[in-house]
mmCIF file of C-alpha atoms and ligand atoms in Angstrom:
data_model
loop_
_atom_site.group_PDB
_atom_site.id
_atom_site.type_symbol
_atom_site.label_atom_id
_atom_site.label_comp_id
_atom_site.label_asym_id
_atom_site.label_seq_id
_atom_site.Cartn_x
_atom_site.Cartn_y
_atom_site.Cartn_z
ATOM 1 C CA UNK A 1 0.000 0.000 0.000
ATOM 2 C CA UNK A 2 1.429 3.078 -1.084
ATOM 3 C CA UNK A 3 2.533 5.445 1.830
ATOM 4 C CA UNK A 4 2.038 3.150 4.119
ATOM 5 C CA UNK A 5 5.115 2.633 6.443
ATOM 6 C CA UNK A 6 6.278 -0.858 6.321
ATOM 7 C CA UNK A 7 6.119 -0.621 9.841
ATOM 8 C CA UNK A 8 2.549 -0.349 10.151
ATOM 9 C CA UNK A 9 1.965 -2.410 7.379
ATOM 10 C CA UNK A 10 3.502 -5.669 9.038
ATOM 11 C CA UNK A 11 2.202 -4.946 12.214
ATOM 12 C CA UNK A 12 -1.096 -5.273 10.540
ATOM 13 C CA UNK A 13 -0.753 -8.361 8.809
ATOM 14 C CA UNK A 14 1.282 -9.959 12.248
ATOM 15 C CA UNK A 15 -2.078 -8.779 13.817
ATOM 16 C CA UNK A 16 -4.040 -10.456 11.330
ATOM 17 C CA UNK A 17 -6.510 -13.293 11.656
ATOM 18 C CA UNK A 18 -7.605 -15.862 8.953
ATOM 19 C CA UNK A 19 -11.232 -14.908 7.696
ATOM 20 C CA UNK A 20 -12.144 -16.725 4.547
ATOM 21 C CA UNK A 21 -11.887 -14.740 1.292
ATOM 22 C CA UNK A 22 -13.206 -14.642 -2.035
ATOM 23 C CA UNK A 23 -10.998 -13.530 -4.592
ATOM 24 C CA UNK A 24 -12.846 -12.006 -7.719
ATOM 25 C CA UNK A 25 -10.292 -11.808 -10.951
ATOM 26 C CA UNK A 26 -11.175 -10.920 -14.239
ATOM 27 C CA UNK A 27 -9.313 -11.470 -16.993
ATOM 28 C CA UNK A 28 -5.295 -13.212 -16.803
ATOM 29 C CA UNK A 29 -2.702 -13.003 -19.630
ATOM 30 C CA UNK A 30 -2.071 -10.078 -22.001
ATOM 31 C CA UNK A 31 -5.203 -7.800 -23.888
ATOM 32 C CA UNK A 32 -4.914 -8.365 -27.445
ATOM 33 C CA UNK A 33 -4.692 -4.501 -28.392
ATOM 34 C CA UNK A 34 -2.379 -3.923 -25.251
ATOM 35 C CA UNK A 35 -5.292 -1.722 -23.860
ATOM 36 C CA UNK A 36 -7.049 -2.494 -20.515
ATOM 37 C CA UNK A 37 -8.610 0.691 -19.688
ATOM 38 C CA UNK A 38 -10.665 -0.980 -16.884
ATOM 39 C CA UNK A 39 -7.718 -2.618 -15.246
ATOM 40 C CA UNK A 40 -9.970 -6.002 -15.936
ATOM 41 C CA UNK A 41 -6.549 -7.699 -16.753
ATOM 42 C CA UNK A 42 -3.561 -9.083 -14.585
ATOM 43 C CA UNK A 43 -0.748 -10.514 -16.019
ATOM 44 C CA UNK A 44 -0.081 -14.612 -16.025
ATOM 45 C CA UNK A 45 2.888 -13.914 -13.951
ATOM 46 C CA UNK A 46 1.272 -12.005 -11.598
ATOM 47 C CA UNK A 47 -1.744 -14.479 -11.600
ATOM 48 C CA UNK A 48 1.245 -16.691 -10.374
ATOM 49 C CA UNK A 49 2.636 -14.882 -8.178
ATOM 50 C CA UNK A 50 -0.667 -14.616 -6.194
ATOM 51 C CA UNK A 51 -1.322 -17.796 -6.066
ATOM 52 C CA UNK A 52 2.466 -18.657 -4.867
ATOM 53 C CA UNK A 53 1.410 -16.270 -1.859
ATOM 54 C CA UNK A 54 -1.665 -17.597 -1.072
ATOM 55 C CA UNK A 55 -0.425 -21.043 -0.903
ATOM 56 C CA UNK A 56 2.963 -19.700 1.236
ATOM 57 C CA UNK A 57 0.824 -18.373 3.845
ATOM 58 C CA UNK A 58 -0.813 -21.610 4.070
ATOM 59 C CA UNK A 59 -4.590 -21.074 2.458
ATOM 60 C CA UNK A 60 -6.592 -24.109 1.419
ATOM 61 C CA UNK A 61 -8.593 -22.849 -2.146
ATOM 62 C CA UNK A 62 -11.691 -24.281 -2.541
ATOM 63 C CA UNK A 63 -14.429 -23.561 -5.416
ATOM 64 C CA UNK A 64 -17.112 -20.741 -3.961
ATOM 65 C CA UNK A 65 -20.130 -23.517 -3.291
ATOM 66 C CA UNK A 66 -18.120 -25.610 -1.550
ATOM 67 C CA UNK A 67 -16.865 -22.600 0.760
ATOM 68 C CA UNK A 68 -19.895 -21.532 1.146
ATOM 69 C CA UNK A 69 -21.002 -24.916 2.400
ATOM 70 C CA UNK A 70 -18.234 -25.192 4.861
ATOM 71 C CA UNK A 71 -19.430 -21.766 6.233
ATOM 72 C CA UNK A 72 -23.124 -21.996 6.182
ATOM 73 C CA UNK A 73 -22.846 -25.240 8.365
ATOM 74 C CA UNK A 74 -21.260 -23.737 10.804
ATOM 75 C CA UNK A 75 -17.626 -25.348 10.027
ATOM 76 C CA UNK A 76 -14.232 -23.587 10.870
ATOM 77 C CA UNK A 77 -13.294 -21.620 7.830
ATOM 78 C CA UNK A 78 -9.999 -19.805 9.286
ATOM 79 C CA UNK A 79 -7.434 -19.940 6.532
ATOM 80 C CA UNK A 80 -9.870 -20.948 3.553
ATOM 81 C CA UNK A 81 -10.541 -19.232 0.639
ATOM 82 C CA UNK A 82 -11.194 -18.722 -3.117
ATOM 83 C CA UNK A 83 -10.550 -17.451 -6.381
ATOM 84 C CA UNK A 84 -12.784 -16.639 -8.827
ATOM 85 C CA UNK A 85 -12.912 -15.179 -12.224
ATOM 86 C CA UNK A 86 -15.983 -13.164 -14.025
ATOM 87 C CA UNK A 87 -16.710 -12.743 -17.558
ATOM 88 C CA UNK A 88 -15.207 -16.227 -18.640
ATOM 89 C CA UNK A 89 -12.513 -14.797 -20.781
ATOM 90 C CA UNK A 90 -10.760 -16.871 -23.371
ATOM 91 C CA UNK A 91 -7.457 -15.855 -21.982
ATOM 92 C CA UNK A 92 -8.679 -16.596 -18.396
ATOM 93 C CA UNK A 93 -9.431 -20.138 -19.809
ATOM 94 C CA UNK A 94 -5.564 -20.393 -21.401
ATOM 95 C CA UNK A 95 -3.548 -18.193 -19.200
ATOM 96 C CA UNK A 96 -5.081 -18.806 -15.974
ATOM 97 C CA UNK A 97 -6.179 -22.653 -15.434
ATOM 98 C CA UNK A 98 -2.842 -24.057 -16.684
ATOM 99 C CA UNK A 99 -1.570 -22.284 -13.124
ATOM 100 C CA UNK A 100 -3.948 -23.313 -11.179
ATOM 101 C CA UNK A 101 -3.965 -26.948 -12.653
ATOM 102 C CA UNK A 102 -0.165 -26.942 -12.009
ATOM 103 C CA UNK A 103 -0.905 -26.270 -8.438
ATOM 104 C CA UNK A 104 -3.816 -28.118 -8.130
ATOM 105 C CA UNK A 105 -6.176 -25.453 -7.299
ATOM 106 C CA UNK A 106 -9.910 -25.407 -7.600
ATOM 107 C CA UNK A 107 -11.494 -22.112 -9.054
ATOM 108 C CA UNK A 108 -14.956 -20.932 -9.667
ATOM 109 C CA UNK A 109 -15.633 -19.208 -13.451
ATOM 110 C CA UNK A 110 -18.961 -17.155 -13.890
ATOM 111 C CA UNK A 111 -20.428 -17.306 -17.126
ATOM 112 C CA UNK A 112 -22.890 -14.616 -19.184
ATOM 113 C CA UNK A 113 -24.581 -16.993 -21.269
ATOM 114 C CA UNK A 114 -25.400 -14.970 -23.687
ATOM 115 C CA UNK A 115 -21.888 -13.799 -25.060
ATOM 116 C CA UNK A 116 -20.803 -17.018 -25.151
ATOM 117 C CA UNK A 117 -18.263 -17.569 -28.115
ATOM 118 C CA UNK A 118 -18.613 -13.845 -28.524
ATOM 119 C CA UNK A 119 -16.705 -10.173 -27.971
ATOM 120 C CA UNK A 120 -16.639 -9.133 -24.450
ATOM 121 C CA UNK A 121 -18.857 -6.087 -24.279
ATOM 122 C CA UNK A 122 -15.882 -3.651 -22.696
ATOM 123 C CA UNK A 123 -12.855 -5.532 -24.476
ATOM 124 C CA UNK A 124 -14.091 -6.097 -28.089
ATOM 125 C CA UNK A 125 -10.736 -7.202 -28.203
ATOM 126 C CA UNK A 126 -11.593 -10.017 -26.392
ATOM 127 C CA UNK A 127 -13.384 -13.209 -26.548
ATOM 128 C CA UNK A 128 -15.545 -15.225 -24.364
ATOM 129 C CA UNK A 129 -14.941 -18.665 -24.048
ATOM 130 C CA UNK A 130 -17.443 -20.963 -26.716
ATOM 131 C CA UNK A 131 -20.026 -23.296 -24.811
ATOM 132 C CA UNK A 132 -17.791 -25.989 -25.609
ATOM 133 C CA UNK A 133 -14.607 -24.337 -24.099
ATOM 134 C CA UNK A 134 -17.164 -24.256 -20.868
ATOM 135 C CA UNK A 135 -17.865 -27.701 -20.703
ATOM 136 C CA UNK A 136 -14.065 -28.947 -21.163
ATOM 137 C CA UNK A 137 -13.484 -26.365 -18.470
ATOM 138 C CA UNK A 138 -16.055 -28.150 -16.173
ATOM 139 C CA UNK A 139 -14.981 -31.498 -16.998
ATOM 140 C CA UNK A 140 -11.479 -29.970 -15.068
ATOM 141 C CA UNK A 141 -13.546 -29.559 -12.187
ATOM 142 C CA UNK A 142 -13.658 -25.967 -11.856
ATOM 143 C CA UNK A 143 -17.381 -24.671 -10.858
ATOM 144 C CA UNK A 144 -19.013 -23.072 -13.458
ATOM 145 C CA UNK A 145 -21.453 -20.056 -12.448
ATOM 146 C CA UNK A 146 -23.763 -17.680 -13.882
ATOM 147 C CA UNK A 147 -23.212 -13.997 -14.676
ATOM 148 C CA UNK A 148 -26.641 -13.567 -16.111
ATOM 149 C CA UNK A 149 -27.065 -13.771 -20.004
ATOM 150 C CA UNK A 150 -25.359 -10.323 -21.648
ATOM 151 C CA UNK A 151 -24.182 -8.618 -18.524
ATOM 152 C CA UNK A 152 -26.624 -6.459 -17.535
ATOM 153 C CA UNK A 153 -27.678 -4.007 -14.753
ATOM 154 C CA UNK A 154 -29.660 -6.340 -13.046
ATOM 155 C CA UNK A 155 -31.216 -3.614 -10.358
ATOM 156 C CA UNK A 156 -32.085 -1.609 -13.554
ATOM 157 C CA UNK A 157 -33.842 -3.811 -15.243
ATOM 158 C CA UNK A 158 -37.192 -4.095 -13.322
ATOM 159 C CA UNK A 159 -38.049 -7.563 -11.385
ATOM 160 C CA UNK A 160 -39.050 -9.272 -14.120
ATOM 161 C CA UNK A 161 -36.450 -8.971 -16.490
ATOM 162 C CA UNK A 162 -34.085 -8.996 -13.974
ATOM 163 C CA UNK A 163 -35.753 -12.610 -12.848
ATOM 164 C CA UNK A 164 -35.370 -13.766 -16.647
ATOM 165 C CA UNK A 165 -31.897 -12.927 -16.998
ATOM 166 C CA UNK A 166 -31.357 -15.070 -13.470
ATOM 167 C CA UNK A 167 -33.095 -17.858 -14.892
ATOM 168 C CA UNK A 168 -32.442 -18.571 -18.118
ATOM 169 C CA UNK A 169 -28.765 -18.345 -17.379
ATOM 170 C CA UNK A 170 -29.182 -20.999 -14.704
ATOM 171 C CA UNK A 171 -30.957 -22.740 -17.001
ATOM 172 C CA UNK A 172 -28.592 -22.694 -20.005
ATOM 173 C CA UNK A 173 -25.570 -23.897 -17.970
ATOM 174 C CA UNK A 174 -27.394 -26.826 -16.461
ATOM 175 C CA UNK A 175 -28.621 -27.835 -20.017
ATOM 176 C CA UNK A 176 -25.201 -27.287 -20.978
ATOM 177 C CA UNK A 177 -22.993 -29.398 -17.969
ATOM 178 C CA UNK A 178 -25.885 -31.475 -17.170
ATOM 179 C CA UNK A 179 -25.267 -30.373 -13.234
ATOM 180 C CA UNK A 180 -26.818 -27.897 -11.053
ATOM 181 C CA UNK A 181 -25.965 -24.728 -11.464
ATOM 182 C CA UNK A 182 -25.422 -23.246 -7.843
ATOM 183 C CA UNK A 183 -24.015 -20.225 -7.605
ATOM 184 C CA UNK A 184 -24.290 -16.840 -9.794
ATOM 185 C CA UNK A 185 -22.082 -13.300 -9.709
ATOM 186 C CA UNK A 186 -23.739 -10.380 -10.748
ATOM 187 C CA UNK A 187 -22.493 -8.071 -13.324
ATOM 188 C CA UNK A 188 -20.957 -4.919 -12.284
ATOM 189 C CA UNK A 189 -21.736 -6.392 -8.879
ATOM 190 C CA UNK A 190 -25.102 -4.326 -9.015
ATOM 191 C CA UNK A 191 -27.618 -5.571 -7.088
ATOM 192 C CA UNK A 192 -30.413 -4.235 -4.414
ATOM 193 C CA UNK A 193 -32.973 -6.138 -2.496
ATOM 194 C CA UNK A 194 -34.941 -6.690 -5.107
ATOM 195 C CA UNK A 195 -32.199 -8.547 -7.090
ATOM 196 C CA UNK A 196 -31.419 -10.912 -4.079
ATOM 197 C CA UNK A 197 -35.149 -12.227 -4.031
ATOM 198 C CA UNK A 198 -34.935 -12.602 -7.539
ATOM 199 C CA UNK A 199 -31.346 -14.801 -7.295
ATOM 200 C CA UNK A 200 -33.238 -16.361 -4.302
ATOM 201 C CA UNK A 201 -36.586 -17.078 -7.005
ATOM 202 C CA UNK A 202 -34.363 -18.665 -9.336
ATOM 203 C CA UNK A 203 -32.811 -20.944 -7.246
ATOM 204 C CA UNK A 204 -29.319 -19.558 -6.846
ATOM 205 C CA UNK A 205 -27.363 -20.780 -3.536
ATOM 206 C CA UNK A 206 -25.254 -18.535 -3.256
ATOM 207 C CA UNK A 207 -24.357 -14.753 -5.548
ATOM 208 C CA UNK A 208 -21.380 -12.857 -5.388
ATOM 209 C CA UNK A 209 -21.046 -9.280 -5.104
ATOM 210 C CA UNK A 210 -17.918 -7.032 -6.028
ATOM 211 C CA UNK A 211 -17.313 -5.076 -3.056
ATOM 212 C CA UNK A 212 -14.690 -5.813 -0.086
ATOM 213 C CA UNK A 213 -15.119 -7.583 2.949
ATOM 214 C CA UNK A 214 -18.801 -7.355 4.381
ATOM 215 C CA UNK A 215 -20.728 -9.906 6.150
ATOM 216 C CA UNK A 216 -21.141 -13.250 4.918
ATOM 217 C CA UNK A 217 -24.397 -13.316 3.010
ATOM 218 C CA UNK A 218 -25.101 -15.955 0.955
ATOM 219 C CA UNK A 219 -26.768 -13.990 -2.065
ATOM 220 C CA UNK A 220 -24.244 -11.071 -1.606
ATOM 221 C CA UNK A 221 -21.544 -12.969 -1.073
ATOM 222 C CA UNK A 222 -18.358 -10.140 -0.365
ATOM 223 C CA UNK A 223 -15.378 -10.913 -2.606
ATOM 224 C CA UNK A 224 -12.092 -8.726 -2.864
ATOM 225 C CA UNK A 225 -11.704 -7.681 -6.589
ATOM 226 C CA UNK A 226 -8.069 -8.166 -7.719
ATOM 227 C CA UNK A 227 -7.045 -5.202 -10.139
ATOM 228 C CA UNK A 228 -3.473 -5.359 -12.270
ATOM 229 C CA UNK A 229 -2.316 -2.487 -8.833
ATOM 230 C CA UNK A 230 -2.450 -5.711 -6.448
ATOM 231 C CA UNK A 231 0.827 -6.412 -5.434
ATOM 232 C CA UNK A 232 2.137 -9.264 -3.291
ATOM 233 C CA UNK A 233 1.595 -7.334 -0.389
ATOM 234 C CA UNK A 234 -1.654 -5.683 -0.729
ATOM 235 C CA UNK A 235 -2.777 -9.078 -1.652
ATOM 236 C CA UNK A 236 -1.638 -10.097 2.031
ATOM 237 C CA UNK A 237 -3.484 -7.396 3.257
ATOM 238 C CA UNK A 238 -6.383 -8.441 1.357
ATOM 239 C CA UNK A 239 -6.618 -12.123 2.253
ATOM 240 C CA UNK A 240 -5.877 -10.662 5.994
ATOM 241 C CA UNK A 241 -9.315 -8.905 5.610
ATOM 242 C CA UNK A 242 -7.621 -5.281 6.301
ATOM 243 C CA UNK A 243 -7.845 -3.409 3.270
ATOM 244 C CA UNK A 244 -10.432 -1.107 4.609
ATOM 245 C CA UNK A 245 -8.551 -0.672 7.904
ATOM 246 C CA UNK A 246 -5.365 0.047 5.812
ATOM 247 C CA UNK A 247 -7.499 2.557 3.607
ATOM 248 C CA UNK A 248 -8.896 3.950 6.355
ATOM 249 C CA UNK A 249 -5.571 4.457 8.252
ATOM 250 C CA UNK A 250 -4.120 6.279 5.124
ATOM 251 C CA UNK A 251 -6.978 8.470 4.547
ATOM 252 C CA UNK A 252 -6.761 9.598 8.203
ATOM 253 C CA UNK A 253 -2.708 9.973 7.576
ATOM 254 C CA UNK A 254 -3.877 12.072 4.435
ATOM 255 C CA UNK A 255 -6.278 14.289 6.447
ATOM 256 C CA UNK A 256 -3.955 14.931 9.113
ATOM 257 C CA UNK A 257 -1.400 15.855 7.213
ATOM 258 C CA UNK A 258 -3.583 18.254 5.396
ATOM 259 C CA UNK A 259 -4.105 20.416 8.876
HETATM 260 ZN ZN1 ZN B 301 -18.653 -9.257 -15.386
#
């Protein structure tokens, strides 16, 4: 963390505890026109390099269901966590499994099923992985999710769009694995109330939202978004579940300096 004195910085993470943790990636590898004007892309050797830190401190992965199951019934889940990628990314699919594989790490990919095959809607660049690249991916066993079918707004749509979106997506994936469907993400991680009953409706287990550490709801499920800026150790700081402290602290640093 940048102007942060190392000091404080491992004091914090000796201070740490283990909560569980839910990684949220996007795409791994290289953008095809060299521009990434989201940040949606890390590189593979960073993609690495977090993983090689994650497994040093001594994290067990598991795919999001099955974390969730260990923490809904009531089961120790110091020192577990997860990684998960949105958008199913062709380059996720090359760049990214082959490391995890290596390791032998589970992952969870959620899928829009409607841009299957096709340009991602922010990276023309870009392509989603084909329904067939999904399958072989499941076959792997990574858990395959949905990310509703083209990536919308779900809170914008109104309840019964926003229900149709939730359910045909389920539905597509199952037809396509043959195998429940479980657990969803949901674009842009927009969602209100409204949107939860709806993921509720259509039989999701569990959906993930975008933002930082926040309790552990099953159908806004907090995961820690990993951006190209994530270095080794913010990611400790991350999995330590202090980003917002460390935030916070610099902010007040920030402000005090400015009196
Ligand atoms: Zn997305």
């Amino acid at each position: 963390v940048s102007g942060l004195p190392a000091s404080i910085g491992s004091a914090l993470l000796r201070a740490r505890r283990r909560p569980p943790f839910i990684l949220c990636y996007h795409g791994v590898g290289t953008p095809a026109d060299g521009a990434d004007p989201h940040g949606l892309f890390v590189s593979r050797e960073q993609f690495a390099q977090h993983l090689d830190t994650i497994l040093a401190e001594g994290y067990t992965l598991l795919t999001v269901s099955d974390l969730w199951s260990r923490i809904a019934a009531g089961e120790t889940v110091s020192g577990l966590g997860a990684v998960s990628f949105d958008d199913a990314f062709e380059q996720t699919d090359r760049e990214a499994m082959p490391e995890l594989a290596a390791r032998g790490l589970p992952s969870t990919v959620y899928v829009a099923t409607g841009l299957l095959g096709g340009p991602h809607p922010h990276m023309p660049g870009e392509r989603i992985m084909t329904a067939q690249e999904v399958r072989e991916l499941a076959a792997t066993g990574v858990e395959i999710g949905a990310h509703s079918v083209d990536h919308a707004h779900l809170s914008q749509l109104g309840e019964a769009a926003a229900l149709g979106q939730l359910r045909s997506s389920r539905e597509v994936l199952e037809e396509l694995l043959g195998q429940p469907v479980r657990s969803m993400a949901y674009p842009f991680g927009d969602y209100d109330a409204e949107t939860v009953r709806s993921a509720r409706a259509a039989g999701y287990e569990t959906a993930c939202a975008c933002a930082g550490a926040g309790p552990w709801e099953a159908l806004a499920l907090p995961r820690e978004p990993v951006f190209p800026s994530v270095t080794t150790l913010r990611l400790q700081i991350k999995l330590a579940g202090l980003y917002g402290h460390v935030h916070r602290v610099a902010e007040l640093r920030g402000r005090l300096r400015r009196r």
